[in-house]
XYZ file of C-alpha atoms in Angstrom:
685
model
C 100.537 -126.865 102.086
C 96.823 -126.165 103.778
C 94.617 -127.718 106.830
C 91.171 -127.186 108.088
C 91.482 -126.040 111.627
C 88.627 -126.774 113.577
C 87.632 -123.520 115.968
C 84.910 -123.017 118.512
C 83.331 -119.664 116.952
C 83.183 -117.958 120.244
C 79.783 -115.482 119.081
C 77.841 -117.967 117.161
C 78.752 -120.934 119.227
C 79.049 -122.996 116.148
C 82.295 -125.312 115.244
C 83.215 -123.626 112.074
C 86.219 -125.226 109.859
C 88.666 -123.136 108.537
C 91.416 -123.346 106.025
C 94.906 -122.225 107.560
C 98.312 -122.740 106.353
C 100.392 -125.287 107.735
C 102.685 -121.948 109.725
C 99.203 -121.088 110.742
C 100.072 -122.331 114.666
C 103.856 -120.406 114.855
C 103.025 -117.193 113.481
C 100.245 -116.778 116.066
C 102.881 -117.390 118.639
C 105.161 -114.727 117.262
C 102.528 -112.688 116.273
C 100.923 -112.677 120.302
C 104.817 -113.001 121.847
C 106.627 -110.618 124.042
C 109.782 -110.987 122.851
C 109.628 -107.188 121.920
C 108.262 -106.247 125.337
C 111.624 -107.862 126.605
C 114.065 -106.263 124.031
C 112.115 -102.193 125.498
C 112.839 -103.809 128.417
C 116.202 -101.636 128.969
C 116.131 -102.162 132.444
C 116.250 -105.943 131.954
C 119.139 -105.451 128.923
C 121.245 -103.054 131.415
C 120.883 -105.007 134.005
C 122.575 -108.526 132.329
C 125.069 -106.609 129.993
C 126.338 -105.268 133.772
C 126.164 -109.307 134.895
C 127.827 -110.440 132.113
C 130.625 -108.497 132.009
C 131.037 -108.925 135.455
C 131.270 -113.213 134.757
C 133.342 -112.579 132.059
C 135.846 -110.653 133.505
C 135.848 -113.476 137.216
C 136.456 -116.373 134.493
C 139.218 -114.209 132.474
C 140.561 -113.504 136.000
C 141.258 -117.105 136.786
C 143.038 -117.127 133.805
C 140.702 -119.400 131.900
C 138.847 -119.622 128.384
C 135.154 -117.993 128.811
C 133.208 -120.562 127.134
C 129.174 -119.665 127.770
C 125.994 -121.791 128.079
C 122.743 -119.439 126.965
C 119.904 -121.555 127.759
C 116.483 -119.226 126.062
C 118.366 -117.568 124.246
C 115.499 -115.983 122.256
C 117.288 -113.435 119.606
C 120.700 -114.476 120.353
C 121.318 -110.770 122.757
C 122.713 -112.157 125.845
C 124.814 -113.947 123.797
C 126.200 -111.184 122.091
C 126.625 -109.181 125.074
C 128.371 -111.889 126.454
C 130.812 -111.980 123.388
C 131.373 -108.657 122.604
C 132.259 -108.667 126.577
C 135.239 -110.854 126.068
C 133.628 -114.226 126.340
C 136.053 -117.771 123.917
C 132.379 -118.958 122.752
C 128.886 -119.310 123.591
C 126.598 -122.049 122.776
C 122.867 -120.365 122.352
C 119.973 -122.735 122.574
C 116.637 -122.415 121.371
C 114.039 -124.794 121.333
C 111.120 -122.411 118.799
C 112.619 -123.371 115.002
C 111.238 -119.383 114.439
C 113.175 -117.817 116.578
C 116.281 -120.197 116.845
C 116.593 -119.186 112.388
C 116.100 -115.550 113.612
C 118.745 -116.108 116.308
C 120.546 -117.124 113.606
C 120.527 -114.175 111.514
C 120.827 -111.187 114.139
C 124.076 -113.216 114.990
C 124.847 -112.986 112.014
C 124.056 -108.935 110.973
C 126.184 -108.806 114.280
C 129.051 -110.459 112.788
C 129.600 -112.805 115.518
C 128.479 -116.430 113.506
C 132.306 -118.080 114.141
C 131.636 -117.492 118.260
C 128.038 -118.091 118.432
C 126.185 -121.720 117.607
C 122.551 -121.230 117.986
C 121.340 -125.027 118.543
C 117.756 -125.542 118.207
C 116.904 -127.933 121.164
C 115.421 -128.111 124.415
C 118.529 -127.718 126.968
C 118.360 -131.215 128.442
C 118.554 -132.551 124.786
C 121.942 -131.078 124.087
C 124.948 -133.676 124.453
C 128.566 -133.010 125.333
C 131.526 -134.651 123.661
C 133.326 -134.343 120.467
C 130.090 -135.515 117.989
C 127.854 -133.518 120.480
C 126.111 -129.944 120.122
C 128.788 -128.368 122.908
C 132.580 -130.208 122.491
C 132.833 -128.833 126.060
C 131.119 -127.977 129.099
C 130.333 -124.205 129.941
C 132.048 -122.545 132.544
C 129.899 -119.526 132.766
C 125.711 -120.303 132.668
C 123.786 -117.592 131.373
C 119.740 -117.831 131.482
C 116.231 -116.504 130.457
C 114.378 -118.861 131.855
C 111.729 -117.184 134.576
C 108.066 -116.314 134.309
C 106.104 -114.179 136.576
C 105.954 -116.777 139.469
C 110.354 -116.913 138.566
C 109.810 -120.646 137.924
C 106.967 -121.534 135.778
C 108.502 -121.949 132.630
C 110.750 -125.121 133.889
C 113.615 -123.392 135.401
C 114.308 -125.377 137.874
C 113.904 -128.420 135.548
C 116.773 -126.647 132.907
C 118.784 -125.874 135.676
C 118.845 -129.037 137.557
C 119.747 -130.604 134.329
C 122.482 -127.992 133.539
C 124.685 -128.469 136.528
C 124.704 -132.069 136.033
C 125.653 -132.050 132.671
C 126.427 -128.627 130.448
C 128.436 -126.780 132.639
C 131.203 -127.173 134.836
C 131.528 -126.929 138.719
C 131.802 -123.751 140.113
C 130.719 -121.974 136.857
C 129.936 -118.585 137.144
C 125.774 -117.601 136.992
C 123.811 -114.783 134.970
C 121.764 -114.478 137.077
C 123.657 -115.446 140.199
C 120.864 -115.267 142.001
C 117.034 -115.167 142.094
C 115.460 -113.891 145.694
C 111.590 -114.266 146.153
C 109.525 -111.873 148.378
C 106.292 -111.468 149.723
C 103.644 -109.766 152.063
C 100.544 -110.643 154.023
C 97.548 -108.350 153.080
C 93.945 -107.929 153.655
C 92.200 -106.442 150.932
C 88.096 -106.450 149.615
C 89.160 -105.918 146.103
C 91.538 -109.084 145.697
C 89.569 -111.224 147.659
C 86.227 -110.131 145.613
C 88.504 -112.253 142.717
C 88.765 -115.699 145.076
C 85.272 -115.646 146.868
C 81.211 -115.559 146.023
C 80.181 -112.797 148.467
C 76.328 -112.850 149.516
C 73.953 -110.353 148.224
C 71.203 -108.299 148.920
C 67.955 -108.355 146.909
C 65.097 -107.086 147.540
C 65.389 -107.007 151.287
C 66.505 -110.748 150.593
C 70.230 -111.641 150.949
C 71.792 -114.269 148.811
C 74.709 -116.074 150.759
C 76.987 -117.871 148.526
C 77.491 -122.281 148.939
C 79.035 -123.249 152.093
C 81.635 -125.592 149.803
C 82.732 -122.355 147.948
C 83.783 -120.746 150.790
C 84.814 -123.568 151.865
C 87.401 -124.480 148.970
C 90.788 -123.342 148.673
C 90.348 -122.142 144.763
C 92.163 -122.673 141.861
C 95.888 -123.427 142.294
C 97.651 -120.855 140.055
C 98.753 -117.964 140.134
C 97.515 -114.714 139.140
C 99.517 -112.491 137.737
C 98.729 -108.569 136.858
C 100.678 -105.573 137.095
C 99.988 -104.530 140.451
C 101.505 -101.192 139.939
C 98.093 -100.656 138.541
C 96.276 -101.706 142.331
C 96.906 -98.511 144.628
C 98.251 -99.764 148.209
C 94.935 -97.891 149.450
C 92.739 -100.691 148.526
C 94.662 -103.370 150.977
C 95.710 -103.146 154.303
C 99.193 -104.939 155.071
C 99.107 -107.151 157.994
C 102.652 -107.960 158.186
C 106.555 -106.434 156.935
C 107.579 -107.522 153.120
C 108.868 -111.470 153.959
C 112.174 -112.518 151.962
C 111.002 -116.218 151.679
C 113.550 -117.909 149.683
C 117.030 -117.659 147.409
C 117.785 -119.255 144.635
C 121.908 -119.803 143.910
C 122.042 -120.568 139.952
C 125.845 -121.018 139.874
C 125.486 -124.238 142.471
C 123.405 -127.516 141.172
C 119.795 -126.719 141.957
C 116.676 -129.238 143.072
C 113.503 -129.506 140.908
C 112.004 -131.192 144.455
C 108.868 -130.182 146.470
C 110.517 -127.558 148.955
C 108.920 -125.321 151.109
C 110.082 -121.992 153.218
C 108.287 -119.969 156.063
C 109.303 -116.389 157.619
C 108.266 -116.053 160.945
C 106.582 -111.970 162.404
C 104.104 -110.112 164.355
C 100.958 -108.927 162.572
C 101.271 -105.292 162.604
C 97.543 -104.859 163.026
C 94.250 -106.282 163.219
C 92.486 -107.719 159.893
C 91.240 -110.395 158.440
C 94.551 -112.358 156.380
C 93.731 -112.916 152.613
C 95.249 -112.667 150.110
C 99.849 -112.941 149.391
C 101.428 -110.833 147.166
C 104.871 -111.574 145.744
C 107.569 -110.415 143.336
C 111.001 -111.761 143.599
C 114.422 -109.750 142.563
C 117.901 -111.347 140.250
C 120.730 -110.298 141.719
C 123.674 -110.533 138.564
C 126.277 -110.979 140.436
C 127.094 -112.622 143.552
C 127.675 -109.659 145.790
C 124.069 -108.576 145.084
C 125.079 -104.907 143.702
C 123.690 -105.250 140.212
C 119.716 -106.669 141.306
C 116.705 -106.695 138.807
C 113.762 -106.168 140.902
C 110.161 -107.251 139.874
C 108.547 -104.691 142.527
C 105.483 -102.754 142.092
C 106.465 -99.344 141.060
C 104.545 -98.128 144.445
C 107.723 -98.990 146.529
C 110.116 -97.236 144.338
C 110.753 -93.474 146.454
C 109.930 -92.280 142.657
C 106.586 -94.305 141.348
C 107.339 -92.994 137.987
C 110.680 -93.874 137.793
C 110.092 -97.591 137.785
C 110.231 -99.607 135.408
C 107.718 -101.498 132.984
C 107.314 -104.706 131.814
C 104.555 -106.821 130.620
C 106.776 -110.739 130.180
C 107.415 -110.387 134.299
C 104.631 -108.903 136.393
C 103.706 -109.882 140.275
C 101.897 -112.697 141.608
C 98.664 -112.265 144.160
C 97.665 -115.884 145.584
C 94.664 -116.657 147.491
C 94.796 -118.347 151.046
C 93.378 -120.899 151.388
C 90.888 -119.631 153.610
C 90.639 -116.241 154.853
C 91.818 -116.054 158.344
C 91.185 -113.272 161.582
C 94.814 -111.724 163.197
C 95.758 -109.786 165.744
C 98.070 -107.072 166.031
C 101.140 -108.925 167.873
C 100.061 -112.403 166.869
C 102.714 -114.756 165.697
C 102.346 -115.349 162.323
C 104.054 -117.976 159.863
C 104.387 -117.516 156.319
C 104.872 -120.816 154.500
C 105.156 -120.825 150.854
C 105.523 -124.571 149.145
C 107.226 -124.797 145.309
C 107.603 -127.829 142.755
C 109.366 -128.022 139.866
C 106.821 -125.054 138.029
C 104.527 -123.270 140.917
C 104.070 -121.596 143.771
C 101.418 -121.505 146.826
C 101.759 -120.232 149.966
C 99.563 -121.322 153.385
C 99.617 -119.098 156.980
C 99.404 -120.565 160.399
C 99.188 -118.526 163.812
C 102.036 -118.940 166.709
C 99.391 -122.421 167.843
C 99.625 -123.945 164.212
C 103.344 -123.929 163.455
C 104.222 -126.676 161.610
C 107.288 -128.672 162.693
C 110.194 -130.147 160.670
C 108.575 -133.188 160.778
C 105.277 -132.649 159.274
C 104.353 -132.919 156.010
C 104.301 -129.269 153.886
C 100.858 -127.425 152.874
C 99.181 -129.156 150.582
C 98.540 -127.069 146.933
C 94.771 -125.737 146.811
C 92.749 -127.666 145.108
C 89.325 -126.270 144.171
C 86.696 -129.102 145.433
C 83.741 -126.713 144.690
C 83.815 -126.893 141.134
C 83.213 -123.013 141.297
C 87.005 -122.184 141.127
C 86.993 -124.128 137.993
C 83.568 -122.462 136.233
C 84.007 -119.065 137.050
C 87.734 -117.577 136.475
C 88.965 -114.772 139.286
C 87.607 -111.696 137.280
C 84.608 -113.337 136.787
C 84.151 -113.670 140.446
C 85.044 -110.300 140.454
C 82.164 -109.384 138.077
C 79.477 -110.716 140.030
C 80.584 -109.811 143.049
C 80.553 -106.103 141.839
C 77.602 -104.942 144.006
C 76.702 -101.759 141.720
C 76.708 -104.052 138.667
C 74.360 -105.717 140.685
C 72.176 -103.610 141.919
C 72.413 -102.164 137.961
C 70.674 -105.416 136.750
C 68.574 -106.016 139.573
C 67.109 -103.054 139.042
C 66.307 -103.476 135.336
C 64.576 -107.171 136.182
C 62.697 -105.377 138.544
C 61.266 -103.142 136.600
C 60.391 -105.826 133.862
C 59.481 -108.684 135.833
C 55.227 -109.228 136.474
C 53.551 -112.294 138.708
C 53.160 -113.911 135.659
C 57.026 -113.633 134.302
C 58.564 -116.824 133.103
C 61.777 -115.895 132.508
C 64.641 -117.687 130.436
C 68.735 -116.700 131.248
C 70.769 -116.784 129.123
C 74.840 -116.764 129.860
C 77.577 -119.049 131.449
C 77.049 -119.629 135.024
C 74.964 -116.407 135.959
C 73.146 -115.278 139.093
C 70.351 -113.671 137.287
C 67.987 -116.169 136.943
C 68.739 -116.366 140.599
C 67.752 -113.403 141.387
C 64.874 -113.803 138.737
C 63.530 -115.711 141.038
C 64.629 -113.105 144.688
C 62.348 -110.957 142.905
C 59.327 -113.256 142.530
C 58.718 -114.124 138.859
C 56.796 -117.043 138.117
C 58.779 -119.492 136.441
C 62.513 -118.937 135.567
C 64.641 -121.139 133.663
C 68.732 -121.317 133.215
C 70.404 -122.686 130.273
C 73.924 -123.569 131.160
C 76.561 -124.303 128.600
C 77.771 -127.192 130.864
C 77.908 -129.898 133.551
C 79.713 -127.990 135.658
C 78.392 -124.870 135.908
C 74.931 -126.082 136.137
C 75.736 -127.965 139.023
C 77.206 -124.649 140.455
C 74.731 -122.588 140.312
C 72.570 -125.574 141.469
C 74.469 -125.020 144.588
C 73.361 -121.428 145.090
C 70.501 -122.556 144.747
C 70.691 -125.375 147.176
C 72.229 -122.428 149.545
C 69.380 -120.194 149.650
C 66.418 -123.064 150.075
C 65.397 -121.909 146.645
C 66.516 -125.281 144.964
C 63.406 -126.048 143.099
C 62.563 -122.195 142.201
C 64.813 -122.464 139.585
C 65.524 -125.283 136.691
C 68.296 -125.546 135.062
C 68.702 -127.258 131.734
C 72.147 -128.330 130.494
C 70.753 -127.991 126.564
C 72.177 -125.392 123.729
C 69.369 -122.446 122.579
C 68.623 -124.445 119.633
C 67.100 -127.595 121.356
C 65.071 -126.021 123.727
C 61.592 -127.390 123.166
C 57.804 -125.422 123.978
C 58.417 -128.861 126.855
C 61.466 -128.128 128.022
C 59.491 -124.817 129.272
C 56.310 -126.929 130.331
C 54.593 -125.701 127.135
C 54.931 -121.587 128.622
C 56.269 -119.364 126.186
C 58.921 -117.121 127.626
C 58.232 -113.602 128.457
C 61.261 -112.400 130.076
C 64.740 -113.130 127.891
C 67.763 -112.716 129.827
C 71.670 -112.449 129.995
C 74.101 -110.794 130.916
C 75.783 -111.096 128.050
C 78.540 -113.711 129.319
C 80.124 -116.879 128.302
C 83.010 -118.157 128.695
C 84.438 -118.826 125.471
C 84.100 -115.047 124.713
C 88.372 -113.445 124.396
C 87.298 -110.047 122.391
C 84.047 -107.642 123.420
C 82.180 -108.482 120.855
C 82.163 -112.000 121.591
C 79.775 -111.588 123.773
C 76.833 -110.982 120.644
C 76.287 -114.499 121.247
C 73.544 -113.540 123.020
C 71.758 -112.077 119.712
C 72.057 -115.522 117.853
C 70.728 -117.477 121.324
C 67.646 -114.687 120.932
C 67.641 -115.590 117.704
C 67.417 -119.408 118.016
C 64.853 -119.390 120.686
C 62.716 -116.758 118.619
C 59.458 -119.389 118.394
C 59.527 -119.733 121.725
C 59.276 -115.846 122.988
C 55.610 -113.961 123.485
C 55.026 -111.834 120.795
C 55.795 -109.140 123.248
C 58.065 -110.696 125.545
C 61.066 -108.248 127.005
C 64.709 -109.015 126.175
C 66.733 -107.552 128.614
C 69.497 -106.666 127.386
C 67.474 -105.272 124.434
C 70.239 -103.761 122.881
C 74.471 -103.773 122.929
C 76.304 -100.765 121.298
C 80.128 -101.046 119.854
C 81.983 -98.273 121.260
C 85.907 -97.232 120.080
C 88.372 -94.816 121.104
C 92.150 -93.852 119.989
C 94.626 -93.895 122.771
C 97.609 -92.700 123.927
C 99.260 -95.666 126.054
C 101.358 -94.830 128.357
C 103.417 -98.289 128.359
C 101.284 -101.290 126.456
C 102.639 -99.808 122.617
C 105.989 -101.828 123.549
C 104.696 -105.206 122.952
C 104.078 -104.321 119.254
C 107.026 -101.340 117.966
C 109.291 -102.717 116.623
C 113.056 -102.755 118.442
C 116.099 -101.750 115.481
C 118.787 -102.041 117.814
C 118.635 -103.322 121.361
C 121.934 -102.023 123.136
C 123.635 -101.283 120.708
C 123.076 -104.885 118.559
C 120.818 -104.991 115.170
C 117.590 -107.074 116.370
C 115.886 -106.289 113.108
C 116.010 -109.236 111.906
C 113.636 -109.950 114.988
C 111.690 -106.719 113.839
C 111.062 -108.302 109.733
C 109.906 -111.969 111.175
C 107.724 -110.611 114.128
C 105.893 -108.147 111.003
C 105.911 -111.025 109.020
C 103.384 -113.184 111.414
C 101.027 -109.973 112.222
C 100.991 -109.513 108.695
C 99.957 -113.526 107.831
C 96.956 -113.146 109.663
C 96.871 -110.687 112.579
C 97.508 -107.071 111.059
C 93.892 -106.566 110.939
C 92.724 -107.987 114.000
C 92.378 -106.245 117.182
C 93.538 -108.028 120.852
C 91.974 -108.885 124.199
C 93.375 -106.797 127.008
C 92.219 -105.439 129.907
C 93.099 -102.067 130.190
C 92.903 -100.979 133.447
C 96.358 -102.625 133.656
C 97.056 -100.754 130.674
C 97.093 -96.937 131.800
C 95.886 -94.920 128.213
C 94.952 -91.262 127.414
C 92.153 -90.892 125.162
C 92.788 -88.897 122.298
C 89.322 -88.856 120.815
C 85.916 -88.763 122.172
C 84.338 -92.000 122.817
C 82.369 -92.987 119.817
C 79.170 -95.586 119.692
C 80.086 -96.457 116.009
C 77.821 -99.948 115.932
C 74.466 -100.459 117.090
C 72.879 -104.179 117.542
C 69.477 -104.559 118.345
C 68.369 -108.069 120.643
C 64.538 -106.637 120.343
C 64.710 -108.319 116.620
C 66.746 -111.594 115.504
C 70.518 -111.250 113.851
C 69.793 -110.127 110.505
C 70.473 -112.002 107.051
C 73.024 -109.151 105.281
C 75.615 -107.748 106.859
C 75.712 -104.277 109.255
C 78.379 -101.710 108.124
C 79.732 -98.609 109.821
C 81.887 -95.568 108.769
C 83.299 -92.408 110.089
C 85.752 -90.979 111.948
C 87.411 -90.093 115.060
C 89.231 -86.530 115.592
C 91.784 -86.110 117.461
C 91.177 -83.615 119.878
C 94.080 -84.274 122.071
C 97.475 -84.012 122.230
C 99.808 -86.567 121.832
C 101.253 -90.244 120.361
C 98.399 -92.182 119.018
C 99.058 -95.748 119.617
C 95.971 -97.192 118.017
C 92.214 -97.403 118.679
C 90.465 -99.809 121.596
C 86.975 -101.065 121.189
C 84.638 -101.738 123.929
C 80.641 -103.343 124.454
C 77.885 -101.552 126.646
C 75.111 -103.291 127.270
C 71.439 -101.449 127.588
C 69.635 -103.486 129.754
C 66.221 -100.958 129.511
C 66.164 -97.842 128.333
C 67.658 -96.162 130.936
C 70.038 -98.914 132.474
C 73.067 -99.384 130.858
C 76.110 -101.630 132.605
C 79.878 -100.556 130.428
C 82.424 -103.671 129.828
C 84.657 -100.881 129.203
C 85.138 -97.231 129.510
C 83.290 -97.271 133.560
C 83.589 -92.941 134.088
C 84.109 -89.615 132.317
C 87.122 -89.415 130.729
C 89.149 -86.245 132.238
C 90.381 -83.150 130.959
C 94.203 -84.550 129.832
C 92.184 -87.594 128.947
C 92.697 -89.906 131.489
C 90.147 -93.510 131.424
C 88.847 -95.309 134.022
C 88.866 -98.742 133.123
C 86.291 -101.806 134.502
C 88.472 -104.763 136.043
C 85.982 -107.812 134.733
C 86.090 -107.476 130.818
C 88.432 -107.309 128.496
C 88.639 -104.912 126.202
C 89.603 -104.680 122.162
C 92.863 -103.320 121.129
C 93.413 -102.493 117.969
C 97.600 -100.880 117.578
C 98.048 -98.656 114.723
C 101.191 -100.352 112.244
C 102.648 -97.570 113.473
C 102.018 -94.388 115.922
C 100.427 -90.804 115.026
C 101.579 -87.745 116.421
C 98.690 -85.849 117.631
C 98.623 -82.150 117.274
C 95.252 -82.160 119.426
C 93.680 -79.166 116.798
C 90.972 -81.961 115.103
C 92.923 -82.248 112.009
C 93.834 -85.012 111.972
C 91.040 -87.502 112.550
C 91.245 -91.488 112.569
C 88.768 -93.061 110.101
C 87.475 -96.420 110.878
C 85.259 -98.761 108.943
C 83.243 -101.560 110.372
C 81.643 -104.275 108.848
C 79.467 -107.157 110.832
C 79.093 -110.419 108.956
C 75.786 -112.501 110.295
C 77.777 -116.098 108.562
C 80.733 -115.905 110.655
C 79.363 -113.813 113.663
C 82.767 -111.504 113.114
C 83.382 -107.719 113.134
C 85.874 -106.649 110.030
C 87.490 -103.427 110.945
C 89.891 -101.496 109.351
C 91.606 -98.394 110.513
C 93.478 -95.046 109.586
C 94.611 -91.882 110.367
C 93.892 -88.562 107.676
C 95.281 -85.065 107.945
C 93.779 -82.223 106.450
């Protein structure tokens, strides 16, 4: 059965109606899942296996039958571990139907069907009794319900229900306990993701709106690969604090709670950011520990396990607080049933037990709802801003009429500060328009820029006071963009505005180039690599299910990833494969490009990375990908602000580095859809 789905085209901005199979959504879910990453996480698997063996042994030592409840079983891996360890029976609960079906196949393939029952339900819907899903309550509780924030997938409500309804009192739990850690730091880099900073333009200073500076920001966690944030980019203001622990073998509460840790400030500084992660103790003694600590906490960082399904968390304090070495501080974490938030009090501000815990941060300025954290970082990037200011300065004249086409952009503000006669800005939403209006008001230039909440094709000469546009400018940035070439929406806007442009109008950027490079990933390859066997269990049905979903729709598409978090080595040169001339309208005919990338370095080629570079003028370029030269060893430095595209090869290719093998590419830009179709394959001489 087919169904029509309305999808916003991120390039053209139009609503496209496409015909998709009724199975499209779950194929998307499987294709983009982290199941393979989890199965490749040997440290996680090994620690779970050790904890399960120990728990089963403790129950058997009491002379009891071992009945296991495995919540969120996924592939059934942990249940198979339990049976292998001696469990008498396992109830394995999995709410996602395709995954539950895969678990049944895997359990059968490994010969455990008689001892493992897959229950395709949410655990809170599972019943116990003669006619229930479970015949009896379990005495061993195994779960993998965690996310980067520990509780974000609803672990606490699930545990709460399980202890009330599904497991025996005094049950063994694997993991036995989780402990959350946090450290208070000052970091210009990380703080730039939370607050708009002032910027110098032609001797004048653009300041952020007061309401933005006072705002507590977005309440959602910032989850990143903290191992890729150098310790040189932050200053610890306190020790690593143990914030709270949850014992999963006892009844768990999902009600609002707060926990505080007191310490003396280790140095002078500005308290801005809290770095946080957690550990799992797989046994009561704490001798089997699975830690999420970043690699730089290890004596030998290279041996730290890599995982993408669990990362580390960055929390931004509601306001920057100056502290002095020796100050008595209290760091407080609050959590409800799904999320955490932090606050800081000095000795004179200690919260008494009778006071209500600090409330969850909530954006009141709207800027944190309009700008994502990477977008804040982009707006605060001084080098990038200097490139745009320099480019604008070179093209502006006293009689310039400027129109900015980007979402939540400061370019119209800069154009006014640089002396443009008139400046207009198109905004795609009321909220984005209001945020830029706050910036204008804070800098007493509200009348200097006219913001229009209107689509480019709807703009008329009357909206511009009868003037024609002499400078059309964009970063370009659009909130709907996922992949690098989605920013070509600027090209479509420029085309829609052609009738309002002066004959000699300047288009900034004047063009863009799509760049590609074949790479070897340090770790990211794991999210797409088949597992085969995992800890001795055959999980090929899972591999086959993922491949079917990739073949269904995704196998010929790139996916967005922030490559600064995922180190890779270049095995070819960086190559510009397509150029888009913004000084001309979008062509009617497709643009095609074919060629090859010789493999010039030894390594395992996992795929190709793609990014855009914007040529603001003939001599000023801003890259949304590679931001420095490639080292002799192939090491790369990537922009932290935009996601790049990653196209994984079906299977990795061993490169000898002599250039005799190459990655052949084929690109087609289709003007009607605004999409870029691509294909890659390795050719060897």
